[in-house]
Short mmCIF file of C-alpha atoms in Angstrom, two decimals:
data_model
loop_
_atom_site.label_atom_id
_atom_site.label_comp_id
_atom_site.label_asym_id
_atom_site.label_seq_id
_atom_site.Cartn_x
_atom_site.Cartn_y
_atom_site.Cartn_z
CA MET X 1 16.45 -96.88 -48.84
CA ASP X 2 16.71 -93.15 -48.18
CA ARG X 3 13.10 -92.41 -47.33
CA SER X 4 13.50 -88.65 -47.68
CA THR X 5 13.83 -88.99 -51.44
CA THR X 6 10.26 -90.26 -51.71
CA THR X 7 8.39 -88.88 -48.69
CA PRO X 8 8.61 -85.70 -46.62
CA PRO X 9 11.58 -85.97 -44.24
CA LEU X 10 9.59 -86.48 -41.03
CA ALA X 11 12.30 -88.64 -39.47
CA HIS X 12 14.73 -85.76 -39.51
CA ARG X 13 12.60 -83.23 -37.64
CA ALA X 14 13.86 -81.98 -34.30
CA ALA X 15 10.72 -80.57 -32.70
CA ALA X 16 12.10 -81.12 -29.20
CA THR X 17 14.66 -78.34 -29.66
CA ALA X 18 13.89 -74.64 -29.38
CA ARG X 19 14.43 -74.27 -33.11
CA GLY X 20 12.47 -77.40 -33.97
CA PRO X 21 9.55 -75.63 -35.71
CA LEU X 22 12.00 -73.63 -37.83
CA ARG X 23 13.77 -76.81 -38.81
CA GLU X 24 10.45 -78.38 -39.77
CA ARG X 25 9.45 -75.42 -41.89
CA ALA X 26 12.82 -75.29 -43.67
CA ALA X 27 12.63 -79.00 -44.44
CA GLU X 28 9.12 -78.58 -45.86
CA VAL X 29 10.37 -75.85 -48.21
CA LEU X 30 13.03 -78.15 -49.58
CA TRP X 31 10.57 -80.98 -49.92
CA ALA X 32 8.11 -78.76 -51.79
CA ASN X 33 10.87 -77.59 -54.18
CA TRP X 34 12.25 -81.09 -54.85
CA THR X 35 11.65 -82.39 -58.39
CA GLY X 36 12.87 -85.96 -57.90
CA THR X 37 16.45 -85.31 -59.03
CA SER X 38 17.11 -81.71 -58.02
CA THR X 39 15.66 -78.71 -56.20
CA VAL X 40 14.24 -75.58 -57.79
CA PRO X 41 15.02 -72.27 -56.07
CA SER X 42 11.35 -71.27 -56.27
CA ARG X 43 8.39 -73.07 -57.85
CA ALA X 44 6.96 -69.81 -59.22
CA LEU X 45 9.88 -67.55 -60.13
CA TYR X 46 12.74 -70.00 -60.77
CA PRO X 47 11.24 -73.32 -61.93
CA HIS X 48 14.48 -74.90 -63.27
CA GLN X 49 17.79 -75.97 -61.71
CA TRP X 50 20.27 -73.18 -60.99
CA SER X 51 23.97 -73.88 -60.55
CA TRP X 52 25.09 -72.12 -57.39
CA ASP X 53 21.63 -72.49 -55.87
CA SER X 54 22.01 -76.25 -56.12
CA ALA X 55 25.41 -76.13 -54.45
CA PHE X 56 24.07 -74.16 -51.48
CA ILE X 57 20.95 -76.31 -51.37
CA ALA X 58 23.11 -79.47 -51.22
CA VAL X 59 24.92 -78.02 -48.19
CA GLY X 60 21.58 -77.93 -46.34
CA LEU X 61 20.11 -81.09 -47.82
CA ARG X 62 22.99 -83.14 -46.41
CA HIS X 63 21.40 -82.73 -42.95
CA LEU X 64 18.10 -84.20 -44.18
CA SER X 65 19.25 -86.72 -46.76
CA PRO X 66 22.88 -87.15 -47.82
CA LEU X 67 21.67 -89.19 -50.79
CA ARG X 68 19.41 -86.43 -51.98
CA ALA X 69 22.25 -83.92 -51.57
CA GLN X 70 24.49 -86.13 -53.69
CA LEU X 71 21.80 -86.42 -56.38
CA GLU X 72 21.46 -82.63 -56.41
CA LEU X 73 25.09 -82.17 -57.42
CA GLU X 74 25.17 -85.19 -59.72
CA THR X 75 22.17 -83.92 -61.67
CA LEU X 76 23.73 -80.51 -62.15
CA LEU X 77 27.14 -81.82 -63.18
CA SER X 78 25.60 -84.28 -65.65
CA ALA X 79 24.76 -81.20 -67.77
CA GLN X 80 28.39 -80.05 -67.88
CA TRP X 81 29.71 -78.93 -71.27
CA GLY X 82 32.62 -80.57 -73.04
CA ASP X 83 34.88 -77.56 -72.42
CA GLY X 84 34.31 -77.98 -68.68
CA ARG X 85 31.85 -75.18 -67.99
CA VAL X 86 28.93 -75.87 -65.66
CA PRO X 87 25.93 -73.94 -67.05
CA HIS X 88 24.07 -71.64 -64.73
CA ILE X 89 20.66 -73.14 -65.61
CA VAL X 90 19.69 -76.71 -66.48
CA PHE X 91 16.23 -76.55 -68.02
CA ASN X 92 13.37 -78.87 -67.16
CA ASP X 93 11.47 -79.61 -70.36
CA ALA X 94 8.30 -80.27 -68.34
CA VAL X 95 8.10 -76.54 -67.43
CA PRO X 96 5.95 -74.50 -69.88
CA PRO X 97 8.12 -72.46 -72.30
CA GLY X 98 6.84 -69.07 -71.11
CA ALA X 99 7.34 -69.71 -67.41
CA TYR X 100 10.83 -68.27 -67.35
CA PHE X 101 12.83 -65.88 -69.52
CA PRO X 102 15.41 -66.26 -70.92
CA GLY X 103 14.50 -69.87 -71.52
CA PRO X 104 16.03 -72.65 -73.60
CA ASP X 105 14.82 -71.18 -76.88
CA PHE X 106 16.84 -68.06 -76.13
CA TRP X 107 20.08 -69.79 -75.12
CA ARG X 108 19.96 -72.42 -77.94
CA SER X 109 22.66 -74.43 -76.18
CA THR X 110 22.38 -77.54 -78.35
CA THR X 111 23.14 -75.52 -81.49
CA ALA X 112 24.95 -72.32 -80.49
CA GLY X 113 26.97 -74.22 -77.90
CA ARG X 114 27.91 -77.17 -80.09
CA ALA X 115 31.51 -76.04 -80.64
CA ALA X 116 31.98 -75.65 -76.88
CA GLY X 117 30.65 -79.15 -76.23
CA ALA X 118 27.16 -78.40 -74.97
CA PRO X 119 25.26 -81.64 -74.31
CA ALA X 120 22.87 -82.74 -77.03
CA ASP X 121 20.35 -84.40 -74.71
CA VAL X 122 19.65 -81.60 -72.22
CA ARG X 123 19.07 -77.90 -72.74
CA THR X 124 20.99 -75.40 -70.64
CA SER X 125 22.05 -71.79 -70.56
CA GLY X 126 25.52 -70.91 -71.85
CA ILE X 127 26.92 -68.82 -69.01
CA VAL X 128 28.15 -69.98 -65.60
CA GLN X 129 27.77 -69.10 -61.91
CA PRO X 130 30.20 -69.00 -58.96
CA PRO X 131 32.15 -72.28 -58.53
CA VAL X 132 31.09 -73.33 -55.05
CA HIS X 133 30.47 -76.93 -56.17
CA ALA X 134 33.63 -78.68 -54.97
CA LEU X 135 33.18 -77.16 -51.52
CA ALA X 136 29.57 -78.35 -51.49
CA ALA X 137 30.61 -81.83 -52.67
CA TRP X 138 33.17 -82.12 -49.87
CA LEU X 139 30.66 -81.07 -47.21
CA VAL X 140 28.07 -83.49 -48.61
CA HIS X 141 30.63 -86.30 -48.47
CA ARG X 142 31.42 -85.47 -44.84
CA ALA X 143 27.73 -85.81 -43.93
CA ASP X 144 27.80 -89.58 -44.64
CA PRO X 145 31.24 -90.80 -45.75
CA GLY X 146 30.08 -94.42 -45.83
CA LEU X 147 27.26 -93.73 -48.27
CA SER X 148 29.52 -91.47 -50.31
CA ARG X 149 32.20 -94.15 -50.63
CA ALA X 150 29.65 -96.88 -51.40
CA ARG X 151 28.29 -94.81 -54.26
CA SER X 152 31.76 -93.61 -55.39
CA PHE X 153 30.32 -90.11 -55.09
CA LEU X 154 33.58 -88.19 -54.90
CA ALA X 155 35.38 -90.49 -57.34
CA ARG X 156 32.70 -89.84 -59.97
CA LEU X 157 32.45 -86.10 -59.38
CA ARG X 158 36.17 -85.38 -59.05
CA PRO X 159 36.97 -85.40 -62.83
CA ARG X 160 34.01 -83.14 -63.54
CA LEU X 161 34.97 -80.71 -60.79
CA ALA X 162 38.58 -80.67 -61.97
CA ALA X 163 37.44 -79.94 -65.56
CA TRP X 164 35.18 -77.15 -64.28
CA HIS X 165 38.07 -75.48 -62.45
CA ARG X 166 40.37 -75.97 -65.44
CA TYR X 167 37.88 -74.18 -67.68
CA LEU X 168 37.75 -71.19 -65.33
CA LEU X 169 41.51 -71.06 -64.76
CA GLU X 170 42.36 -71.32 -68.45
CA SER X 171 39.51 -70.10 -70.65
CA ARG X 172 38.44 -67.33 -68.27
CA ASP X 173 41.87 -65.94 -67.30
CA ALA X 174 41.23 -62.90 -69.48
CA GLY X 175 43.39 -60.65 -67.31
CA GLY X 176 46.39 -62.95 -67.45
CA ALA X 177 47.00 -62.90 -63.68
CA GLY X 178 45.38 -66.25 -62.91
CA LEU X 179 41.97 -64.99 -61.74
CA ALA X 180 38.77 -65.98 -63.54
CA ALA X 181 36.76 -63.26 -65.29
CA VAL X 182 32.99 -63.14 -65.62
CA VAL X 183 31.40 -62.10 -68.91
CA HIS X 184 27.91 -61.30 -67.59
CA PRO X 185 26.48 -60.02 -64.29
CA TRP X 186 24.37 -63.17 -64.05
CA GLU X 187 27.58 -65.21 -63.87
CA GLN X 188 28.75 -63.51 -60.71
CA GLY X 189 25.36 -64.21 -59.15
CA MET X 190 24.80 -60.73 -57.69
CA ASP X 191 23.01 -59.75 -60.87
CA ASN X 192 21.96 -56.16 -60.29
CA SER X 193 24.81 -54.91 -58.09
CA PRO X 194 25.88 -51.26 -58.48
CA CYS X 195 29.38 -52.72 -58.98
CA TRP X 196 28.28 -53.46 -62.55
CA ASP X 197 26.90 -50.02 -63.42
CA GLY X 198 30.16 -48.76 -64.93
CA PRO X 199 30.94 -51.77 -67.13
CA LEU X 200 27.27 -52.11 -68.13
CA SER X 201 27.16 -48.49 -69.29
CA ARG X 202 29.12 -49.61 -72.37
CA VAL X 203 26.35 -52.03 -73.38
CA ALA X 204 23.43 -50.86 -75.52
CA PRO X 205 20.19 -52.42 -74.18
CA ALA X 206 18.25 -54.85 -76.33
CA ALA X 207 15.10 -53.33 -77.78
CA PRO X 208 12.18 -53.54 -75.30
CA GLY X 209 10.13 -55.57 -77.77
CA ALA X 210 12.88 -58.18 -78.11
CA PHE X 211 12.10 -59.88 -74.79
CA ARG X 212 9.36 -60.41 -72.24
CA ARG X 213 10.19 -60.19 -68.54
CA ALA X 214 8.62 -63.13 -66.74
CA ASP X 215 10.11 -61.98 -63.41
CA LEU X 216 7.72 -59.03 -63.12
CA ALA X 217 4.79 -61.43 -62.89
CA HIS X 218 6.18 -62.64 -59.55
CA GLY X 219 7.67 -59.51 -57.97
CA ALA X 220 7.08 -55.79 -57.60
CA PRO X 221 8.88 -53.71 -60.27
CA GLU X 222 10.60 -51.65 -57.56
CA ASP X 223 12.20 -54.85 -56.23
CA ARG X 224 13.56 -55.97 -59.59
CA PRO X 225 16.16 -54.67 -62.09
CA THR X 226 15.04 -51.76 -64.26
CA ASP X 227 13.97 -52.41 -67.86
CA ALA X 228 17.11 -50.67 -69.12
CA ASP X 229 19.41 -52.88 -67.04
CA TYR X 230 17.48 -56.00 -67.99
CA GLY X 231 17.84 -55.01 -71.64
CA ARG X 232 21.60 -54.83 -71.16
CA TYR X 233 21.62 -58.30 -69.61
CA VAL X 234 19.71 -59.65 -72.61
CA ARG X 235 22.04 -57.95 -75.09
CA LEU X 236 25.16 -59.34 -73.38
CA ALA X 237 23.74 -62.86 -73.28
CA ALA X 238 22.61 -62.73 -76.91
CA ASP X 239 26.02 -61.46 -78.07
CA TYR X 240 27.79 -64.26 -76.19
CA ARG X 241 25.40 -66.83 -77.68
CA ASP X 242 25.83 -65.46 -81.19
CA ARG X 243 29.59 -65.90 -81.04
CA GLY X 244 29.13 -69.55 -80.09
CA TYR X 245 29.85 -68.99 -76.38
CA ALA X 246 33.49 -68.39 -77.27
CA ASP X 247 35.46 -66.74 -74.49
CA VAL X 248 37.59 -63.63 -74.86
CA PRO X 249 41.27 -64.48 -75.39
CA ARG X 250 43.95 -63.49 -72.93
CA PRO X 251 45.08 -59.87 -72.47
CA ALA X 252 46.68 -59.26 -75.87
CA ALA X 253 43.22 -59.25 -77.46
CA ILE X 254 41.51 -57.12 -74.81
CA ALA X 255 40.92 -53.56 -75.93
CA PRO X 256 39.03 -50.74 -74.19
CA GLY X 257 35.45 -50.04 -75.17
CA ALA X 258 32.64 -52.15 -76.51
CA GLY X 259 32.78 -55.20 -78.72
CA PRO X 260 33.11 -58.89 -77.86
CA GLY X 261 33.46 -59.15 -74.13
CA ALA X 262 32.21 -55.62 -73.45
CA PHE X 263 31.52 -56.79 -69.90
CA LEU X 264 34.66 -58.45 -68.55
CA VAL X 265 35.24 -58.26 -64.81
CA GLU X 266 37.40 -59.95 -62.18
CA ASP X 267 35.18 -60.34 -59.14
CA PRO X 268 36.40 -61.09 -55.58
CA ALA X 269 33.53 -63.36 -54.51
CA PHE X 270 33.62 -65.46 -57.66
CA ASN X 271 37.36 -65.98 -57.29
CA ALA X 272 37.23 -66.52 -53.53
CA LEU X 273 34.74 -69.33 -54.06
CA LEU X 274 36.98 -70.80 -56.76
CA ILE X 275 39.90 -70.72 -54.31
CA ALA X 276 37.81 -72.26 -51.52
CA SER X 277 36.76 -74.98 -53.92
CA GLU X 278 40.41 -75.58 -54.87
CA HIS X 279 41.07 -76.22 -51.17
CA ALA X 280 38.10 -78.60 -51.18
CA LEU X 281 39.29 -80.32 -54.36
CA ALA X 282 42.63 -81.02 -52.64
CA LEU X 283 40.70 -82.77 -49.86
CA ILE X 284 38.56 -84.63 -52.41
CA ASP X 285 41.68 -85.84 -54.22
CA ALA X 286 43.19 -87.07 -50.97
CA GLU X 287 39.97 -88.86 -49.99
CA SER X 288 39.62 -90.39 -53.45
CA GLY X 289 43.07 -91.96 -53.26
CA GLY X 290 44.53 -89.91 -56.07
CA PRO X 291 48.23 -89.17 -56.44
CA ALA X 292 49.64 -87.03 -53.65
CA ASP X 293 51.07 -84.55 -56.14
CA ARG X 294 47.61 -83.90 -57.56
CA SER X 295 46.22 -82.95 -54.16
CA TYR X 296 49.29 -80.84 -53.47
CA ALA X 297 48.84 -79.05 -56.82
CA HIS X 298 45.37 -77.89 -55.78
CA ARG X 299 46.71 -76.66 -52.45
CA ALA X 300 49.54 -74.80 -54.15
CA ARG X 301 47.14 -73.29 -56.68
CA ALA X 302 44.84 -72.12 -53.89
CA ARG X 303 47.76 -70.33 -52.22
CA THR X 304 48.88 -68.76 -55.51
CA LEU X 305 45.35 -67.62 -56.35
CA THR X 306 44.91 -66.13 -52.87
CA GLU X 307 48.08 -64.09 -53.45
CA ALA X 308 46.78 -62.99 -56.86
CA LEU X 309 43.42 -62.03 -55.36
CA VAL X 310 45.11 -59.78 -52.81
CA ALA X 311 47.50 -58.30 -55.38
CA ARG X 312 44.78 -57.62 -57.97
CA LEU X 313 41.62 -56.78 -56.03
CA TRP X 314 42.52 -55.65 -52.49
CA ASP X 315 42.04 -51.93 -51.80
CA ALA X 316 43.96 -51.05 -48.63
CA ASP X 317 42.35 -47.61 -48.33
CA ARG X 318 38.79 -48.94 -48.45
CA GLU X 319 39.80 -52.10 -46.53
CA LEU X 320 37.73 -54.15 -48.94
CA PHE X 321 38.18 -56.28 -52.04
CA LEU X 322 36.91 -54.54 -55.18
CA CYS X 323 35.98 -55.68 -58.68
CA ARG X 324 38.36 -54.96 -61.57
CA ASP X 325 36.97 -53.86 -64.93
CA LEU X 326 39.28 -55.56 -67.43
CA ARG X 327 38.21 -53.23 -70.23
CA SER X 328 39.40 -50.11 -68.41
CA GLY X 329 41.96 -51.94 -66.28
CA GLU X 330 40.70 -50.05 -63.22
CA LEU X 331 39.26 -51.15 -59.90
CA ILE X 332 35.55 -50.34 -59.53
CA GLY X 333 35.03 -48.12 -56.50
CA GLU X 334 31.62 -49.44 -55.43
CA ARG X 335 31.55 -51.33 -52.13
CA GLY X 336 29.58 -54.57 -52.56
CA VAL X 337 29.22 -57.58 -50.30
CA THR X 338 31.30 -59.39 -52.91
CA GLY X 339 34.30 -57.69 -51.29
CA LEU X 340 33.68 -59.39 -47.93
CA ILE X 341 33.38 -62.94 -49.27
CA PRO X 342 37.17 -63.59 -49.32
CA LEU X 343 36.82 -64.06 -45.55
CA VAL X 344 36.13 -67.70 -46.46
CA LEU X 345 39.80 -68.17 -47.42
CA PRO X 346 41.99 -69.84 -44.79
CA ALA X 347 45.27 -68.41 -46.15
CA LEU X 348 44.08 -64.81 -46.28
CA PRO X 349 46.82 -62.59 -44.77
CA PRO X 350 45.90 -61.84 -41.14
CA GLY X 351 46.03 -58.09 -41.69
CA VAL X 352 43.62 -58.35 -44.60
CA ALA X 353 41.25 -60.58 -42.63
CA ALA X 354 41.26 -58.15 -39.69
CA ALA X 355 40.60 -55.22 -42.03
CA LEU X 356 37.66 -57.04 -43.61
CA VAL X 357 36.15 -57.61 -40.17
CA ARG X 358 36.50 -53.89 -39.42
CA THR X 359 34.79 -53.05 -42.71
CA ALA X 360 31.96 -55.50 -42.04
CA ARG X 361 31.37 -53.92 -38.61
CA GLY X 362 31.69 -50.36 -39.87
CA PRO X 363 29.13 -47.97 -41.37
CA HIS X 364 29.24 -49.47 -44.86
CA PHE X 365 27.84 -52.89 -43.87
CA GLY X 366 26.62 -52.43 -40.29
CA LEU X 367 27.39 -55.95 -38.99
CA GLY X 368 26.29 -56.18 -35.37
CA GLY X 369 25.01 -52.61 -35.45
CA ALA X 370 22.77 -50.68 -37.81
CA ALA X 371 21.80 -53.63 -40.01
CA ARG X 372 20.13 -56.87 -38.95
CA LEU X 373 21.88 -58.73 -41.77
CA VAL X 374 24.87 -57.80 -43.93
CA PRO X 375 23.50 -55.88 -46.94
CA SER X 376 24.42 -56.61 -50.53
CA HIS X 377 25.68 -53.06 -51.01
CA ASP X 378 27.22 -50.17 -49.09
CA LEU X 379 24.64 -48.75 -46.70
CA THR X 380 26.13 -45.27 -47.16
CA GLY X 381 26.49 -45.44 -50.96
CA ALA X 382 24.51 -43.26 -53.34
CA ALA X 383 23.30 -46.37 -55.19
CA PHE X 384 22.02 -48.16 -52.07
CA ASP X 385 18.39 -49.26 -52.29
CA ALA X 386 17.03 -51.39 -49.46
CA ARG X 387 14.56 -53.23 -51.64
CA ARG X 388 15.91 -53.43 -55.20
CA TYR X 389 17.51 -56.73 -56.24
CA TRP X 390 21.20 -56.86 -55.14
CA ARG X 391 21.43 -53.08 -54.72
CA GLY X 392 21.09 -53.20 -50.94
CA PRO X 393 18.86 -56.05 -49.70
CA ALA X 394 20.46 -58.79 -47.61
CA TRP X 395 20.75 -62.29 -49.07
CA PHE X 396 21.03 -65.47 -47.06
CA ASN X 397 23.80 -67.14 -49.05
CA THR X 398 26.14 -64.15 -48.71
CA ASN X 399 25.36 -63.87 -44.99
CA TRP X 400 26.07 -67.60 -44.61
CA LEU X 401 29.42 -67.11 -46.32
CA VAL X 402 30.28 -64.13 -44.12
CA GLU X 403 29.28 -66.12 -41.01
CA ARG X 404 31.47 -69.02 -42.12
CA GLY X 405 34.36 -66.66 -42.85
CA LEU X 406 34.10 -64.91 -39.50
CA ARG X 407 34.16 -68.25 -37.72
CA LEU X 408 37.08 -69.45 -39.82
CA HIS X 409 39.13 -66.45 -38.72
CA GLY X 410 38.32 -66.72 -35.04
CA GLU X 411 35.52 -64.13 -34.78
CA GLN X 412 33.22 -66.47 -32.87
CA GLY X 413 31.15 -63.77 -31.15
CA LEU X 414 30.39 -61.91 -34.35
CA ALA X 415 29.64 -65.19 -36.11
CA ASP X 416 27.26 -66.28 -33.35
CA GLY X 417 25.38 -62.98 -33.51
CA LEU X 418 25.06 -63.15 -37.29
CA ARG X 419 23.91 -66.78 -37.11
CA GLU X 420 21.10 -65.90 -34.71
CA ALA X 421 20.04 -62.94 -36.84
CA VAL X 422 19.96 -65.07 -40.01
CA LEU X 423 17.84 -67.72 -38.31
CA ASP X 424 15.41 -65.16 -36.90
CA VAL X 425 14.97 -63.33 -40.20
CA ALA X 426 14.74 -66.51 -42.29
CA GLY X 427 11.86 -67.82 -40.23
CA ALA X 428 10.03 -64.51 -39.87
CA SER X 429 10.26 -63.76 -43.60
CA GLY X 430 8.90 -67.12 -44.73
CA PHE X 431 12.34 -68.10 -46.10
CA ALA X 432 12.37 -65.11 -48.43
CA GLU X 433 14.69 -64.80 -51.39
CA TYR X 434 16.14 -61.60 -49.90
CA VAL X 435 15.19 -59.07 -47.21
CA ASP X 436 15.47 -55.43 -46.20
CA PRO X 437 18.79 -55.38 -44.29
CA TYR X 438 17.44 -53.01 -41.64
CA THR X 439 13.98 -54.45 -40.94
CA GLY X 440 14.25 -58.04 -42.20
CA GLU X 441 11.10 -57.56 -44.28
CA GLY X 442 10.96 -60.22 -46.99
CA ARG X 443 11.32 -59.44 -50.68
CA GLY X 444 11.23 -61.52 -53.84
CA ALA X 445 10.11 -65.15 -53.74
CA ARG X 446 9.07 -66.93 -50.53
CA GLY X 447 9.91 -70.54 -49.75
CA PHE X 448 13.29 -69.94 -51.39
CA GLY X 449 15.54 -72.99 -51.71
CA TRP X 450 18.90 -71.80 -50.48
CA THR X 451 17.36 -69.75 -47.68
CA ALA X 452 15.75 -72.91 -46.29
CA ALA X 453 18.83 -75.04 -46.93
CA LEU X 454 21.29 -72.68 -45.27
CA THR X 455 18.89 -72.27 -42.35
CA LEU X 456 19.17 -76.03 -41.85
CA ASP X 457 22.94 -75.82 -42.00
CA LEU X 458 23.05 -73.06 -39.38
CA LEU X 459 20.66 -75.06 -37.18
CA HIS X 460 22.77 -78.21 -37.31
CA GLU X 461 24.07 -78.82 -33.79
CA GLY X 462 27.24 -80.69 -34.71
CA ARG X 463 28.21 -78.08 -37.28
CA ASP X 464 31.28 -78.56 -39.42
CA GLY X 465 33.80 -75.87 -40.15
CA LEU X 466 33.89 -74.44 -43.66
CA PHE X 467 36.07 -77.24 -45.00
CA GLY X 468 34.29 -80.00 -43.12
CA GLY X 469 36.30 -80.18 -39.90
CA ALA X 470 35.09 -79.28 -36.43
CA GLU X 471 34.58 -75.61 -35.60
CA GLY X 472 37.91 -73.84 -35.47
CA GLU X 473 39.73 -76.83 -36.96
CA SER X 474 40.67 -75.05 -40.17
CA GLY X 475 41.78 -71.48 -40.32
CA GLY X 476 41.81 -69.21 -37.31
CA ALA X 477 43.58 -71.41 -34.78
CA PRO X 478 47.13 -72.52 -35.49
CA GLY X 479 47.55 -76.26 -35.84
CA GLY X 480 44.29 -76.71 -37.75
CA GLU X 481 43.59 -78.94 -40.71
CA PHE X 482 45.49 -76.70 -43.13
CA ALA X 483 48.34 -75.60 -40.86
CA GLU X 484 50.86 -78.10 -42.21
CA GLU X 485 50.44 -76.67 -45.69
CA GLY X 486 50.49 -73.06 -44.47
CA TRP X 487 46.76 -72.66 -45.04
CA GLY X 488 46.00 -71.30 -41.59
CA HIS X 489 46.40 -67.62 -40.87
CA GLY X 490 47.53 -68.02 -37.26
#
């Protein structure tokens, strides 16, 4: 029996190491946030199961309890819709209705989502979040392959993960170039980024009396989105719900201006995580004993999507990936951390990877210099705000992704420095939701799930590379795990 599913994970503590107390504290956060089948991001502010939170949490949980990490992903994917989408929230009916907005009564998944195949026995939201799940599933499998095989973990999840990717690659290819589009800032995960200001300006906010902001009961107003922006989020979500969660057709039906799909954006981080998860799905297929051509198809798709990402979203002058507004057809000039996340891709052209490293180290993001952690937005930009949600504060999941990407592309020194900074700030901030990028002062919720989980991953002594091999095995060094398929950049 996996004792950590029923009692605090005392057996996994490493108090003898210099980082032992930090490991203990991170494990206690995850234990406190565990519901029995999944982990909430925060007991107070986010009392349900969130999609990409659970994926990142599973990455850390695998070091405490591989079984619990498997259950985390299984619980989330059991709420998948018939069309393949994985909803961004799975609601816990035991939580009081007013504890979070927008709650299940707003999304009305079982009725408004019926045509899209929303499950009848569990209530969810109707939008999605970044598809990091296949990558998380592969890393969880690698933590205890014997347990994974005994439970048929990958074999059971593989069809769901494949359907999830198929939904994004088909129903969300609004631009017609192969990349997935997001229809709401909440889908991209970096909710309040200045990258969305232009597209959101087309959206009329919902009336202030039409919703009640539960988030302000748990955070200072100056740390959270403004009422006007929140009203736009509510209006977008309500419009999507009211059209039965139907996605915008491919380019022929896209017209400038407002209307269905007023917010329609190709985002580099969202697509980079989809590509990384395609790489992982190829490994999952191979491990599951599927046909060789199926695994190869995922590898080929990952290469094709990487090429599309560079062709569509790379800005050589800014040396950064940018978002594309599909309504205007133009790249959005704001520099967000989303543009650095493609560092996680093993087949990124070497010149692009080197340019991204220069940008990360430069004045806009301050890696290894002005900033303690990589900020969520351009330090020099007019919209930068060190404390307001996603408009400047540093987040632990994006810093983990940048650290992984740096290491993948051979930047071991930079990666080591960022790792140490993340660990120091995570512990000092009480595992905060996000922090001031200059001072490390905590903002938002404390005891935050993915902050604790990714701390555990960074503390793990025998750390895997991004795709589950040893450090340096995939990516930067020629001859790595992906070299035979041309996935390395050496």
